[in-house]
Structures are given as structure tokens and as C-alpha cells.
mmCIF file of C-alpha atoms and ligand atoms in Angstrom:
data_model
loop_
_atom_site.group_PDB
_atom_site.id
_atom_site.type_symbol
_atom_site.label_atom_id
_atom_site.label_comp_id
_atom_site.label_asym_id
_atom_site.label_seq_id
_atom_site.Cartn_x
_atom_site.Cartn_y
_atom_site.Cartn_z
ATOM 1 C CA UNK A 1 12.946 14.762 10.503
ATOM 2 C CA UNK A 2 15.870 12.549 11.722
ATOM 3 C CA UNK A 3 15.678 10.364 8.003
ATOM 4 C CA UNK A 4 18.764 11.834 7.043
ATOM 5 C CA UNK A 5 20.339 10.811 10.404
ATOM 6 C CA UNK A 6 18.526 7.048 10.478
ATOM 7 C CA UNK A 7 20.245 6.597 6.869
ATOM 8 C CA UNK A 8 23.736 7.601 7.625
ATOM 9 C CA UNK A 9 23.328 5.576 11.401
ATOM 10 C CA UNK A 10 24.635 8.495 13.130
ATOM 11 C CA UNK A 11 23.145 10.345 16.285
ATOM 12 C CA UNK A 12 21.453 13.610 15.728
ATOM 13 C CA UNK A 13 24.177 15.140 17.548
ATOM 14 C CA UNK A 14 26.582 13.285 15.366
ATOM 15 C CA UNK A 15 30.023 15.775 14.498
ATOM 16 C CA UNK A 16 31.457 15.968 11.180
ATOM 17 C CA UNK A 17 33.882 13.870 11.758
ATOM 18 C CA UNK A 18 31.181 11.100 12.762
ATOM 19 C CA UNK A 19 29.348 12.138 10.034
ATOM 20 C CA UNK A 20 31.968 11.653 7.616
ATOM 21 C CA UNK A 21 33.369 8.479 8.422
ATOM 22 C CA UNK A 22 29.562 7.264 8.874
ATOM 23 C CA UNK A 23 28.899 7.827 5.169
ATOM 24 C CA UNK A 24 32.601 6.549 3.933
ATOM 25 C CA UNK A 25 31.469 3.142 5.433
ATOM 26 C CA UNK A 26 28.291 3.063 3.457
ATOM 27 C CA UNK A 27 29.580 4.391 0.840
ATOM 28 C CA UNK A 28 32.016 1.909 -0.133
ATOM 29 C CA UNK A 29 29.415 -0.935 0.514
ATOM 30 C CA UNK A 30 26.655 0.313 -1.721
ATOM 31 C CA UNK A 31 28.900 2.092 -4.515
ATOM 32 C CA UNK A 32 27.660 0.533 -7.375
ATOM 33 C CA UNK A 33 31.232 -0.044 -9.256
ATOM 34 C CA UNK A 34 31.701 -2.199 -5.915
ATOM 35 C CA UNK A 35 28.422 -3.545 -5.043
ATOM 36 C CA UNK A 36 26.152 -4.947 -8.508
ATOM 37 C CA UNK A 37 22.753 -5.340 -6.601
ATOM 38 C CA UNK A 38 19.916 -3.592 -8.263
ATOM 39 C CA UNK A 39 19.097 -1.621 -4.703
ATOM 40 C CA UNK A 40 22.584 -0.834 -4.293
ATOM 41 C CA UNK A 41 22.356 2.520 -6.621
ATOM 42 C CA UNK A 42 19.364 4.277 -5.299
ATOM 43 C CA UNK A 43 20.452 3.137 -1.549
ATOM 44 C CA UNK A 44 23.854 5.038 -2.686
ATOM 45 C CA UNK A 45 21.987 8.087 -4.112
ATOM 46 C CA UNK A 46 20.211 8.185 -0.866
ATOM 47 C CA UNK A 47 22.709 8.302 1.597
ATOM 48 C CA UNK A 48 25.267 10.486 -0.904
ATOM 49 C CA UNK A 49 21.842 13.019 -0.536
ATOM 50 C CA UNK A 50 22.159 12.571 3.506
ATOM 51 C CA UNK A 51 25.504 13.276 3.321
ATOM 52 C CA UNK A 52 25.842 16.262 1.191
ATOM 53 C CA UNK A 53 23.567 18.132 3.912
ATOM 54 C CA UNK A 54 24.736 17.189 6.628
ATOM 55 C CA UNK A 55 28.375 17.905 6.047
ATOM 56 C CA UNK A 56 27.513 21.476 5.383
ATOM 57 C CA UNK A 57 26.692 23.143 8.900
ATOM 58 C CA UNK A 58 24.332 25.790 7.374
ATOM 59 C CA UNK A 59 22.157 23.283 5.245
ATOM 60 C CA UNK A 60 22.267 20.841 8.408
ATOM 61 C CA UNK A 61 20.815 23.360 10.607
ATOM 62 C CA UNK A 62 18.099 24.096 7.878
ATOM 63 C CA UNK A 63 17.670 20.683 7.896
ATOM 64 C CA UNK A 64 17.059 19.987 11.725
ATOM 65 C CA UNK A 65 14.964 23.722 11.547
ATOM 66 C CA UNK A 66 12.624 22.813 8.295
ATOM 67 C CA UNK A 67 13.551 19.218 7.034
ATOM 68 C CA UNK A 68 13.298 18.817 3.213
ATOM 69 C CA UNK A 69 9.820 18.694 2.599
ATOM 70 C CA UNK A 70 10.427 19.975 -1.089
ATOM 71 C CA UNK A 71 10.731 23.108 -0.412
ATOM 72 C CA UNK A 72 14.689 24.805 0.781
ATOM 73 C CA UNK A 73 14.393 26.304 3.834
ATOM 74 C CA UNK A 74 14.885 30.034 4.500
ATOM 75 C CA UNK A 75 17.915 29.725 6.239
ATOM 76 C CA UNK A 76 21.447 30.413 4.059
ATOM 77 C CA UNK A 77 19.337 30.248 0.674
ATOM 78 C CA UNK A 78 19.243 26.323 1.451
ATOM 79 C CA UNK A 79 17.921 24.772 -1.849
ATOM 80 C CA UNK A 80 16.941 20.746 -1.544
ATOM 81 C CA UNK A 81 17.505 18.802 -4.229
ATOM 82 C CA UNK A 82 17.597 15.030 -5.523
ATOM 83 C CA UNK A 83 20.903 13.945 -6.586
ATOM 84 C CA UNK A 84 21.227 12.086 -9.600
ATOM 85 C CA UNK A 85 23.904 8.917 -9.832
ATOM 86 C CA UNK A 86 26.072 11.252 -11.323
ATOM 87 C CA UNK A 87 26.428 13.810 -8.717
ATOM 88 C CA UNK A 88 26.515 11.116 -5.921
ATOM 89 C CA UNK A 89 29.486 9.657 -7.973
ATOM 90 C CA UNK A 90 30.815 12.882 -8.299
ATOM 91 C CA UNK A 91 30.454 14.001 -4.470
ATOM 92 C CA UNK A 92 32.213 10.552 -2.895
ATOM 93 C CA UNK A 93 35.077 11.344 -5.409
ATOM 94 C CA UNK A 94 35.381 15.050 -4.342
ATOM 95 C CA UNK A 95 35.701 14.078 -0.633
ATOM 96 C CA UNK A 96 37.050 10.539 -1.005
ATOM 97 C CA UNK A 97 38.889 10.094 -4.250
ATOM 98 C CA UNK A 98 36.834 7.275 -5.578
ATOM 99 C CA UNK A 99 37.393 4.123 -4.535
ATOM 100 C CA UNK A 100 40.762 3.755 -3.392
ATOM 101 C CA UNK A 101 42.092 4.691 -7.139
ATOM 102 C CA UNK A 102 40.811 1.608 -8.532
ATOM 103 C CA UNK A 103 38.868 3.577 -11.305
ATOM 104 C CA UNK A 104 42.122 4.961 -12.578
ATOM 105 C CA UNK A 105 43.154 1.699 -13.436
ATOM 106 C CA UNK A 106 40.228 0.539 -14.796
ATOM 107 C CA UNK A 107 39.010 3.746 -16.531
ATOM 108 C CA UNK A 108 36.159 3.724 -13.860
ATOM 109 C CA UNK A 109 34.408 7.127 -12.248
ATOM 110 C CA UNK A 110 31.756 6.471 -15.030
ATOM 111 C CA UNK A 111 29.866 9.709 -14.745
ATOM 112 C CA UNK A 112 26.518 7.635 -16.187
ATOM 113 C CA UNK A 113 23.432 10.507 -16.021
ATOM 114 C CA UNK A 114 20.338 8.809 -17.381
ATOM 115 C CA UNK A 115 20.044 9.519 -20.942
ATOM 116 C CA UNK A 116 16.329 9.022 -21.052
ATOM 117 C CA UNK A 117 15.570 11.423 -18.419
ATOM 118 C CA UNK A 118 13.345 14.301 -19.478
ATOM 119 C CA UNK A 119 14.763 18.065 -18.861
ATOM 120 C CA UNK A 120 14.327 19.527 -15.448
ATOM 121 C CA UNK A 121 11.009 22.591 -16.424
ATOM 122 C CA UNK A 122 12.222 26.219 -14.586
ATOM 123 C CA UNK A 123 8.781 28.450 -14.252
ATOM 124 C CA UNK A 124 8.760 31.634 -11.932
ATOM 125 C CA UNK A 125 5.157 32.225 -9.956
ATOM 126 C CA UNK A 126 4.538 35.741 -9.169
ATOM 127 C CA UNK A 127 3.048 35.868 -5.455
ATOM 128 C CA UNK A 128 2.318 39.040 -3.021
ATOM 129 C CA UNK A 129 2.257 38.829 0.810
ATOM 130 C CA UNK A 130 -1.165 38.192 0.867
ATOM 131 C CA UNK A 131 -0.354 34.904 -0.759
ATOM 132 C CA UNK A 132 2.505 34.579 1.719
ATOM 133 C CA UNK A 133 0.204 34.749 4.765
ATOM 134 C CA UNK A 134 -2.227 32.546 3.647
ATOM 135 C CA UNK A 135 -0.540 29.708 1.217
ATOM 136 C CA UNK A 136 -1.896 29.494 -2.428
ATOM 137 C CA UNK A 137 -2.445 27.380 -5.224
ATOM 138 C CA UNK A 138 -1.293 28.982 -8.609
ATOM 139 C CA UNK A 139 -1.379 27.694 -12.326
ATOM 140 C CA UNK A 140 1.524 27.544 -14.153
ATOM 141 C CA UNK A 141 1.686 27.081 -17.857
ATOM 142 C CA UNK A 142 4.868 25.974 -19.985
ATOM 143 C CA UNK A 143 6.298 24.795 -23.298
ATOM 144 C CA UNK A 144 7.728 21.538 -22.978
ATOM 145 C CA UNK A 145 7.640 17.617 -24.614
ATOM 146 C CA UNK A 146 4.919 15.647 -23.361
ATOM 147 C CA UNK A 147 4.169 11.959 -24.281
ATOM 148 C CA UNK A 148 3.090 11.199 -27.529
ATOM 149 C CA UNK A 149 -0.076 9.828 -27.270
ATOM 150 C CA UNK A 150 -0.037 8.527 -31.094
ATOM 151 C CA UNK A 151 2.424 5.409 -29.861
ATOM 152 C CA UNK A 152 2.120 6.056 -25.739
ATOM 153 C CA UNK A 153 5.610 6.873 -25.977
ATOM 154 C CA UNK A 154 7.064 4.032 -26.826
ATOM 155 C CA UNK A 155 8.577 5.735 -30.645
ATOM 156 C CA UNK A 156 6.990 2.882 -32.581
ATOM 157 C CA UNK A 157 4.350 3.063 -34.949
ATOM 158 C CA UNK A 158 0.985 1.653 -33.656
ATOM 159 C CA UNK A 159 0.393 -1.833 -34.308
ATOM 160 C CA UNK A 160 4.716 -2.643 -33.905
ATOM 161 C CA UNK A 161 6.253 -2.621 -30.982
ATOM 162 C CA UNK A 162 9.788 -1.790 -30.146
ATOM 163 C CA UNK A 163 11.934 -5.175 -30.138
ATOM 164 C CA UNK A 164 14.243 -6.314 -27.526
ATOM 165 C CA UNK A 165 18.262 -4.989 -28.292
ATOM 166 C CA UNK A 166 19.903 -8.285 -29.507
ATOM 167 C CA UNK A 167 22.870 -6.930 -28.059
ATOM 168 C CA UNK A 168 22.012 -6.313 -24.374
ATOM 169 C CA UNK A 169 19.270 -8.450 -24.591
ATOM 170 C CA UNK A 170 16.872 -5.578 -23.748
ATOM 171 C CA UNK A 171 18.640 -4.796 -20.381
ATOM 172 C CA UNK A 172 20.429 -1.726 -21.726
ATOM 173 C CA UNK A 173 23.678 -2.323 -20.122
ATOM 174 C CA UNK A 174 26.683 -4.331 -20.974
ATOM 175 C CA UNK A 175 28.904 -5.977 -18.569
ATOM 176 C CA UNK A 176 32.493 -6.761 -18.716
ATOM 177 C CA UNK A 177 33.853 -8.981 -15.900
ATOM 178 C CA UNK A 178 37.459 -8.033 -15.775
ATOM 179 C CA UNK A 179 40.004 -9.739 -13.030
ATOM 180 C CA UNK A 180 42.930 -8.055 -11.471
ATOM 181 C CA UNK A 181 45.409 -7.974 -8.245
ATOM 182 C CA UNK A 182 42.131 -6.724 -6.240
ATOM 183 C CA UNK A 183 40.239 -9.550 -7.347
ATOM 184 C CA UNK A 184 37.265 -9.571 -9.747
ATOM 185 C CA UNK A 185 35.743 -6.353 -11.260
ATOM 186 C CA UNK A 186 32.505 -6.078 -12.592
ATOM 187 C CA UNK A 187 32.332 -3.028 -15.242
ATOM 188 C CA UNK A 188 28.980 -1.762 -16.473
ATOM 189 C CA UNK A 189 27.940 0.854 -19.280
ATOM 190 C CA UNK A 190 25.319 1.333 -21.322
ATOM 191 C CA UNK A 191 24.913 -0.434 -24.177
ATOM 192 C CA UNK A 192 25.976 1.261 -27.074
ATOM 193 C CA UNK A 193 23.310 -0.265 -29.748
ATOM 194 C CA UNK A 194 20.110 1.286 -27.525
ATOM 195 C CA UNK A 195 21.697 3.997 -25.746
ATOM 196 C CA UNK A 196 20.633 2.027 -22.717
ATOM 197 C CA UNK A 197 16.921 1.498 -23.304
ATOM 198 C CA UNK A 198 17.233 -2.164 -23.843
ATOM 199 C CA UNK A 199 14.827 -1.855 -27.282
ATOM 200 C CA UNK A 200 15.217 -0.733 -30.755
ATOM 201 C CA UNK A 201 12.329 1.057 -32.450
ATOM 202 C CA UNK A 202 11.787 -0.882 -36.473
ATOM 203 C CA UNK A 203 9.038 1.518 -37.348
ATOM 204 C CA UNK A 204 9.112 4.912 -36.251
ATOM 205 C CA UNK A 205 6.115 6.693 -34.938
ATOM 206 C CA UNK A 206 4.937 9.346 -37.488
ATOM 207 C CA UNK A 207 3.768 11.824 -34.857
ATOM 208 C CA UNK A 208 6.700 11.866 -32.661
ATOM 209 C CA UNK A 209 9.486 10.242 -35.514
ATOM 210 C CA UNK A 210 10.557 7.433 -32.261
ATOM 211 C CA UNK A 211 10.954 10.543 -29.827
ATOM 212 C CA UNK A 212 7.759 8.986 -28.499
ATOM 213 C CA UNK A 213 7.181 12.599 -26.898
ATOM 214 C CA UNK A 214 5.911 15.380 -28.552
ATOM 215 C CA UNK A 215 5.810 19.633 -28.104
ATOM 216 C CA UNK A 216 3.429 20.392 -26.029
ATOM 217 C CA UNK A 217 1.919 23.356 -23.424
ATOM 218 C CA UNK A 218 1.580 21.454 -19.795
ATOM 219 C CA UNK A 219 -0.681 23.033 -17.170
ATOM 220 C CA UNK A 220 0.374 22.731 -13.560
ATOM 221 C CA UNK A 221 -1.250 23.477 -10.427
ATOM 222 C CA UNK A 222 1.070 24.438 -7.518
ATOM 223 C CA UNK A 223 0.564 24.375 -4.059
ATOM 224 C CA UNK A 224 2.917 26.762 -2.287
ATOM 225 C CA UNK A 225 2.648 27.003 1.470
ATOM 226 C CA UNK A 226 2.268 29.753 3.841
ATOM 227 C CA UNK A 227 5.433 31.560 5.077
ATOM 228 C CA UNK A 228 8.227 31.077 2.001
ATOM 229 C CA UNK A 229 10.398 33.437 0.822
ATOM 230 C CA UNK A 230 11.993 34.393 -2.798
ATOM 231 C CA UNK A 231 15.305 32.076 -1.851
ATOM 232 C CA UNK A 232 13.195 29.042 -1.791
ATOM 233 C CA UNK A 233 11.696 26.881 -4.693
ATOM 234 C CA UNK A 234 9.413 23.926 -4.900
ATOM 235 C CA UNK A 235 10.589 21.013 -6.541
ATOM 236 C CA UNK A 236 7.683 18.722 -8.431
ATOM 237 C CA UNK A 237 9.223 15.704 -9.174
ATOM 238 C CA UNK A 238 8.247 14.294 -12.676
ATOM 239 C CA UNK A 239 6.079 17.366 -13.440
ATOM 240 C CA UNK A 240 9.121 18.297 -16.155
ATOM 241 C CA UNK A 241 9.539 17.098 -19.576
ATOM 242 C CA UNK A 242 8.643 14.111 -20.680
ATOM 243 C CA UNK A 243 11.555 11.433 -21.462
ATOM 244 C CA UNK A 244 11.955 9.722 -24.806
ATOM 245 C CA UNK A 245 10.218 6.590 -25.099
ATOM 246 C CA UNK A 246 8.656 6.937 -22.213
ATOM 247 C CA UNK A 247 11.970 7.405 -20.235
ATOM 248 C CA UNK A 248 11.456 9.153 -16.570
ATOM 249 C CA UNK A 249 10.378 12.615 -16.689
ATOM 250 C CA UNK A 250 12.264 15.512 -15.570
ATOM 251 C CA UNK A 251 10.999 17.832 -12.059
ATOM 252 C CA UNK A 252 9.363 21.100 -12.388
ATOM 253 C CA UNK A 253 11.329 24.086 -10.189
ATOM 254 C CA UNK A 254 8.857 26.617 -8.978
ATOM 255 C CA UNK A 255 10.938 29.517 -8.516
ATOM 256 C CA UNK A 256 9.079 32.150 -6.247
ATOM 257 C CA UNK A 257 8.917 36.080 -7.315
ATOM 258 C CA UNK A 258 7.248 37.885 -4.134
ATOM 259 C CA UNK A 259 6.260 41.492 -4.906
ATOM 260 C CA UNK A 260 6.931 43.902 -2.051
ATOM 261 C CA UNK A 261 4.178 45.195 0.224
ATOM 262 C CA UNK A 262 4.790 49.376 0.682
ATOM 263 C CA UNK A 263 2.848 48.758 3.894
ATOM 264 C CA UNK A 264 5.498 46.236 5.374
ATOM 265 C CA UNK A 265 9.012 45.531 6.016
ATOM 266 C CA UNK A 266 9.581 42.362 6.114
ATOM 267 C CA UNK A 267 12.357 40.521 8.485
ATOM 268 C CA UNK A 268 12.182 37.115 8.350
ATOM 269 C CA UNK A 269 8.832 36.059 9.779
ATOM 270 C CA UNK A 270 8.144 39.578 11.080
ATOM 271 C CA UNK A 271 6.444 42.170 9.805
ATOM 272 C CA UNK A 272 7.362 45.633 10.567
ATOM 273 C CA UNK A 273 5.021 48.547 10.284
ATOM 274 C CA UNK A 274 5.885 52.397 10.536
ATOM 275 C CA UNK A 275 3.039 54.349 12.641
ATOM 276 C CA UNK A 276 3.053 58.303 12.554
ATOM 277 C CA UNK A 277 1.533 59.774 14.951
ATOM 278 C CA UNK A 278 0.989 63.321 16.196
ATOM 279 C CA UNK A 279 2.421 64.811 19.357
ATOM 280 C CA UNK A 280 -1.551 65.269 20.699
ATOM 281 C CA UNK A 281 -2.249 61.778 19.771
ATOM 282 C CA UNK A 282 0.928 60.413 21.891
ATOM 283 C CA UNK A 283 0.722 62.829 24.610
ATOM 284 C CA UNK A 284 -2.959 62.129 24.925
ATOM 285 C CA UNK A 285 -3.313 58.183 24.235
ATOM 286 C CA UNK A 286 -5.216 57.012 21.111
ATOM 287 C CA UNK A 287 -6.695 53.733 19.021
ATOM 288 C CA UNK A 288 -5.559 53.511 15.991
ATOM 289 C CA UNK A 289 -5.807 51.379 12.818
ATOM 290 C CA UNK A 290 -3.483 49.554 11.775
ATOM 291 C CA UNK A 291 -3.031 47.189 8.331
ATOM 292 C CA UNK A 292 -1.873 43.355 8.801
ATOM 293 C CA UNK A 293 -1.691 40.917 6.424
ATOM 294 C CA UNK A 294 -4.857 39.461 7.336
ATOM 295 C CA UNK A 295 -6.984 42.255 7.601
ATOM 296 C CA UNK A 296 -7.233 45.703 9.938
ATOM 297 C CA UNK A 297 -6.154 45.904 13.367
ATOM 298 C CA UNK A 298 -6.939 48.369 16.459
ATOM 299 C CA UNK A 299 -3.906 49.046 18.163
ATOM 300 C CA UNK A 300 -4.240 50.959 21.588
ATOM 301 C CA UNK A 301 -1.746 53.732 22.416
ATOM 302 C CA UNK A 302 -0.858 54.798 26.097
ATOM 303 C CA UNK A 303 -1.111 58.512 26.976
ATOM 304 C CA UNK A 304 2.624 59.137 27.022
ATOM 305 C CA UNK A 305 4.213 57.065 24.921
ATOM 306 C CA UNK A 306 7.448 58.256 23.913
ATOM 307 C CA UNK A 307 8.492 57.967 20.349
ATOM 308 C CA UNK A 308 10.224 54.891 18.740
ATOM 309 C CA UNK A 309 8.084 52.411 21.447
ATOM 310 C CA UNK A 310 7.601 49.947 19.717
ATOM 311 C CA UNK A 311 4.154 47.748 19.922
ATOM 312 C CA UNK A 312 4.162 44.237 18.881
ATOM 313 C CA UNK A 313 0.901 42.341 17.829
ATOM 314 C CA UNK A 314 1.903 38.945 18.555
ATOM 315 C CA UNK A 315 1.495 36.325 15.681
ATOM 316 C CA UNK A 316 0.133 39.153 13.078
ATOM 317 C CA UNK A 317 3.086 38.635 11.308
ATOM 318 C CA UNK A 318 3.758 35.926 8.901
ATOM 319 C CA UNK A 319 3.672 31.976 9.016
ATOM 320 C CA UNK A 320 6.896 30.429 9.622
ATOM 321 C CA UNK A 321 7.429 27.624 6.762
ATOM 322 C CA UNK A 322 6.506 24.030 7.474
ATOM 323 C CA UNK A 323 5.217 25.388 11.063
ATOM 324 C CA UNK A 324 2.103 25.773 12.864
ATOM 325 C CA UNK A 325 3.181 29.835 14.339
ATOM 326 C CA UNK A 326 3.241 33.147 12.968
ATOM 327 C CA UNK A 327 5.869 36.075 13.388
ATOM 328 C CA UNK A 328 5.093 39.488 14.605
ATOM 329 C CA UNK A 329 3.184 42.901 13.522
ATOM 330 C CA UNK A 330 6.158 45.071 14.602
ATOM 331 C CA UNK A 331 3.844 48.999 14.950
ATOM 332 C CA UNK A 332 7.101 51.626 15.050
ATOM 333 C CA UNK A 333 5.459 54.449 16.608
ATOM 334 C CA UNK A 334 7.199 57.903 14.927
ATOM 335 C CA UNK A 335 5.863 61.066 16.117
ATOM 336 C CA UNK A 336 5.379 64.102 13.773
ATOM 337 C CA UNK A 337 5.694 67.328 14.031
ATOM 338 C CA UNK A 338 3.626 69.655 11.739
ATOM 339 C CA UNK A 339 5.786 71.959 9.919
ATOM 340 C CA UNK A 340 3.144 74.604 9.037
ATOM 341 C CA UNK A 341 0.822 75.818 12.054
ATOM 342 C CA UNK A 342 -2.411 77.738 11.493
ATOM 343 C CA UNK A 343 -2.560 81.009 13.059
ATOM 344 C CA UNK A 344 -5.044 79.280 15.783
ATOM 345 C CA UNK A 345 -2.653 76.690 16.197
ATOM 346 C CA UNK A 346 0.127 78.672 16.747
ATOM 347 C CA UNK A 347 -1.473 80.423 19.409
ATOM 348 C CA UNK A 348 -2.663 77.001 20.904
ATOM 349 C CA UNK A 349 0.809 75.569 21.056
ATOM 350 C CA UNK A 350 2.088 79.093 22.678
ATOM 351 C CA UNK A 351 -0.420 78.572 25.197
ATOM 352 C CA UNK A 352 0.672 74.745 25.619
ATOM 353 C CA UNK A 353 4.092 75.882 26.097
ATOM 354 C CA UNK A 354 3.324 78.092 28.778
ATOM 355 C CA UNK A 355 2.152 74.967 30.662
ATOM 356 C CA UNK A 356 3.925 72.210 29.698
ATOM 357 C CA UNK A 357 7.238 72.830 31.796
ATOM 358 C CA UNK A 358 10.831 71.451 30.943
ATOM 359 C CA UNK A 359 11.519 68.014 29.499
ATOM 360 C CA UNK A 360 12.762 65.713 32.726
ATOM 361 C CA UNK A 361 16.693 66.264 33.264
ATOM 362 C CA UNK A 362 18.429 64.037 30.460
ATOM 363 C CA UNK A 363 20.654 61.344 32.672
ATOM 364 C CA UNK A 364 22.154 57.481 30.916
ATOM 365 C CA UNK A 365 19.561 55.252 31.037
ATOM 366 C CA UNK A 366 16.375 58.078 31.444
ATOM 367 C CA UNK A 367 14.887 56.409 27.990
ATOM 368 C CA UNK A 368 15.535 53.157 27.965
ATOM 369 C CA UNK A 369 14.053 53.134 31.841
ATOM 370 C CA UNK A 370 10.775 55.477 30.642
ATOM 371 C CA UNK A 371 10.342 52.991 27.681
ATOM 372 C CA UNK A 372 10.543 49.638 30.442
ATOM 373 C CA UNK A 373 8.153 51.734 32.564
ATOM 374 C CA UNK A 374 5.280 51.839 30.016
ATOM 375 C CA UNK A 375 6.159 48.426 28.738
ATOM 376 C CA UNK A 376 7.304 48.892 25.204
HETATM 377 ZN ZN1 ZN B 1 4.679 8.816 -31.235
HETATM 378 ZN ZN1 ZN B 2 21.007 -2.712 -26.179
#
């Protein structure tokens, strides 16, 4: 879980400040208006991703609790995400004004998003607690482009192929060296005769007319682990839309619906459950049977127990996320009191009173010290 740390070079216990400047200092060496190597974007993406969590004190310490792992930890609503160039670009300007306000002269801060990226797919599984406990696979199905299979996405009609861009030279970008006071500037945008793919389709496709993807309905299986919650959503990279001409698809975001369980409140990784019981069955001591989420339960209760003890079934609650434990089975025990008595009862509960003497002399403290004596 320390990636994030190794690619900023900071110490777990790195502060902000550390954090900060850390970043700066790669940033300005892998910023791709500055630096024209072919690693230097994705290495930029990468630590701008590092970065943007652990700046943020409530998605570091989701972090540090759950790592990324695809799915956004519980804690704060913490959502993990990819970012694209864009974004990065768009984060080191937020917090560092670009590069020293060299873009303004140069009409830099290209926000460049990748054209030929398919759409990011939302879908929303439906799961109950049951599914919570134990983890489940679910099927999704959606509408969206998939790859024609008529010209395998390339756009052209079979038997052509797409031909290089004579004006790139198929590498979809055009560069413009351009010299100032700072020294030499290399300035990069997509080429405006392919829209960046580097080829040109002659002969369209007739299935897809060049999209080289076509409407579709894409099947998904989903693994979603034990213990999440509705604030957290599983991110399937390139399960999305397809791109055009075979350009990168887009993710699929598994939003999660969890239906309530009547049985339980839920608190975290806890599970509370509300336990009426009558006076005789308190007074007395009883086993009772209780629900969990992974089947029935005995639960013992102690002659005497007072009302509001609370019994806690260790690990009977649900699995914490990305972890090998379980919460708690919280039992509330509430005691009732009938409000209709039988004629016989009556009479029983007269001749109860008669022997049952007055409740011990209230004083601070009597409960809470009764409860610690009968270890609730
Ligand atoms: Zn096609
Ligand atoms: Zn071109």
C-alpha cells in the first residue's frame, strides 16, 4: 500500500508540506510541455494521481486504511479514480499555476483529453446484505458501441486499410519547435488532418460508416467483494465503450444500490439487532434465536439482565472491505411489558408483587455498575 508514497519519494509519515513540494519537483521534470519523452506523460499522470490523494487528509487516510484496489473506500465517500492527462494538467495548474507562466506566453495549458477514448459506461447493481456478507458476482447488461467486427475497428472497408496521415506522418501529433528568452520550446497538438489517429480511412466501412464501432448490448460479469457500502463503486477499466477505430475503450462504474435489511441496523461494519424480551424471560435467563447475516444464532441470556445490556456476537457482523475480519452482531436487549393481562395473569403478577420487594435504592452510578457486574 505505500505505491503512492514510493512514487512521490516521500515517507509514509510525510506532511503536506513534504508532500507538496515532493510532487512540485516531479512535476516539473516529467510535465510533458517540459519533458518530450514518450514515458514522461503516463509517469506524470501517475504521480499527479499520488498527489491528488494524498494532499487531501480524508482520502489519504482511506488510502493508508483500504489502498485503491478499485474500489473507494468507505471512509468520507472516497471514490478512486484514474486521472486522465487532462485532469493531471489541470490539477498542477490549480495548485501550481502551470509552469512558471510560460504557457501564457506560448498559449500552452493544452487541455489535450484523448479524442479516441470510448465513453466511461455508468450501470447500478442492486445487492442485499446477504450479498454484502458474502461478496458476489452479478451480471450487468448495457447499451453501448462495441467494435465493429465487419473492419475490426479499424473504419475501413475490408480488403483497404486505413493509410498513414501524410501530414503527421501517421504519428497524430504535430510539433512546432519554437525558441524564446527561456530557451527552446517544444509545442505539441494533435494533428488537425486525423484528429490525432495518425491514419485516414479512403473507404469507409459499410457496417460501422469509419466509426469502426458499432451499437451494441455488452454483458459484464462483476465481482464485488464482501463488506462495501452504497458510497463506493468499482471501476472496470476498458469494460466501457468501445473507441473509434479501435481507439482505447472507456471504464465501466459499478455503482452499488444495497437494499435495507428490516432485521439490521447497520453502522459501519456492525450490525445491530433489536431483541424484545419479556420481563419472565430476563428475570429468569433464557436462549434465544437470533438472525445474522449468515444464518441463525443462539444467544444465551443471564437470569437478571437488566434492559438495554447489550450482547455482542463477535465477528457476526459484516466483512470489513479489502480485509480478512468481520464487525459485530450488536443483540439490544429491550424488555416488554404486556399491555393486556389475562385475568390469570393478573392474579399471577399480584401474587409476584407480593414477593418481589422494592427495586434497590436508585444512587449515580447503580446501572452502569449492575450492567459491569453481569458483563454487558
Ligand atoms: Zn466497420
Ligand atoms: Zn495526421
Amino acid at each position: 500500500m505505500s505505491e503512492f508514497y514510493v512514487l512521490l519519494g516521500v515517507a509514509r509519515d510525510a506532511t503536506e508540506a513534504e508532500i507538496k513540494k515532493a510532487y512540485r519537483k516531479l512535476a516539473m521534470e516529467y510535465h510533458p510541455d517540459r519533458n518530450p519523452a514518450p514515458e514522461a506523460e503516463a509517469r506524470f499522470k501517475e504521480i499527479t494521481e499520488a498527489y491528488e490523494v494524498l494532499r487531501d487528509p480524508q482520502k489519504r487516510a482511506a488510502y493508508d486504511r483500504y489502498g485503491k484496489a478499485g474500489v473507494g473506500g468507505a471512509a468520507g465517500g472516497f471514490n478512486f479514480h484514474h486521472v486522465d492527462l487532462a485532469e493531471a494538467l489541470n490539477i498542477f495548474m490549480r495548485d501550481f499555476g502551470g509552469l512558471g507562466g510560460l504557457e501564457s506566453l506560448f498559449g500552452g495549458g493544452r487541455a489535450r483529453t484523448d479524442a479516441r477514448r470510448g465513453q466511461d459506461v455508468r450501470v447500478t447493481v442492486k445487492l442485499s446484505l446477504a450479498d454484502v456478507a458474502a461478496g458476489v458476482k452479478k451480471t450487468v447488461r448495457f447499451k453501448a458501441p462495441d467494435r465493429c467486427t465487419n473492419c475490426q475497428g479499424t473504419g475501413a472497408k475490408p480488403g483497404t486499410r486505413p493509410t498513414a496521415c501524410g501530414t503527421c506522418g501517421g504519428s497524430g501529433e504535430v510539433r512546432r519547435a519554437a525558441r524564446s528568452m527561456f530557451g527552446q520550446f517544444v509545442s505539441v497538438s494533435p494533428c488537425p488532418t486525423c484528429a490525432g489517429e495518425g491514419v485516414v480511412v479512403q473507404e469507409p466501412c459499410e457496417v460501422c460508416r469509419g466509426e469502426g464501432r458499432v451499437r451494441a448490448e455488452k454483458t459484464v460479469t462483476v465481482d464485488i467483494p464482501a463488506g462495501v457500502s452504497t458510497n463506493n463503486y468499482l471501476t472496470l477499466r476498458g469494460q466501457g465503450a468501445a473507441g473509434p477505430r479501435n481507439g482505447p475503450a472507456g471504464d465501466l462504474l459499478v455503482m452499488l444500490d444495497i437494499k435495507e435489511d428490516d432485521r439490521f441496523e447497520r453502522q459501519g461494519d456492525d450490525l445491530i439487532f433489536d431483541l424484545p424480551l419479556s420481563f419472565s424471560q430476563v428475570a429468569l435467563g433464557t436462549t434465544v434465536t437470533v438472525p445474522t447475516p449468515y444464518g441463525e444464532e443462539e444467544v444465551r441470556i443471564a437470569p437478571g439482565t437488566q434492559p438495554e445490556t447489550v450482547v455482542r456476537l463477535r465477528g457476526r457482523g459484516l466483512p470489513v472491505l479489502g480485509q480478512n475480519s468481520k464487525g459485530d452482531l450488536i443483540v439490544r436487549v429491550h424488555v416488554w411489558t404486556p399491555e393486556r393481562l389475562t385475568a390469570e395473569q393478573e392474579r399471577l403478577f399480584q401474587e409476584l408483587a407480593k414477593l418481589e420487594g422494592e427495586p434497590p435504592t436508585r444512587s449515580p452510578g447503580f446501572w452502569s455498575k449492575l450492567k459491569e457486574a453481569l458483563g454487558a
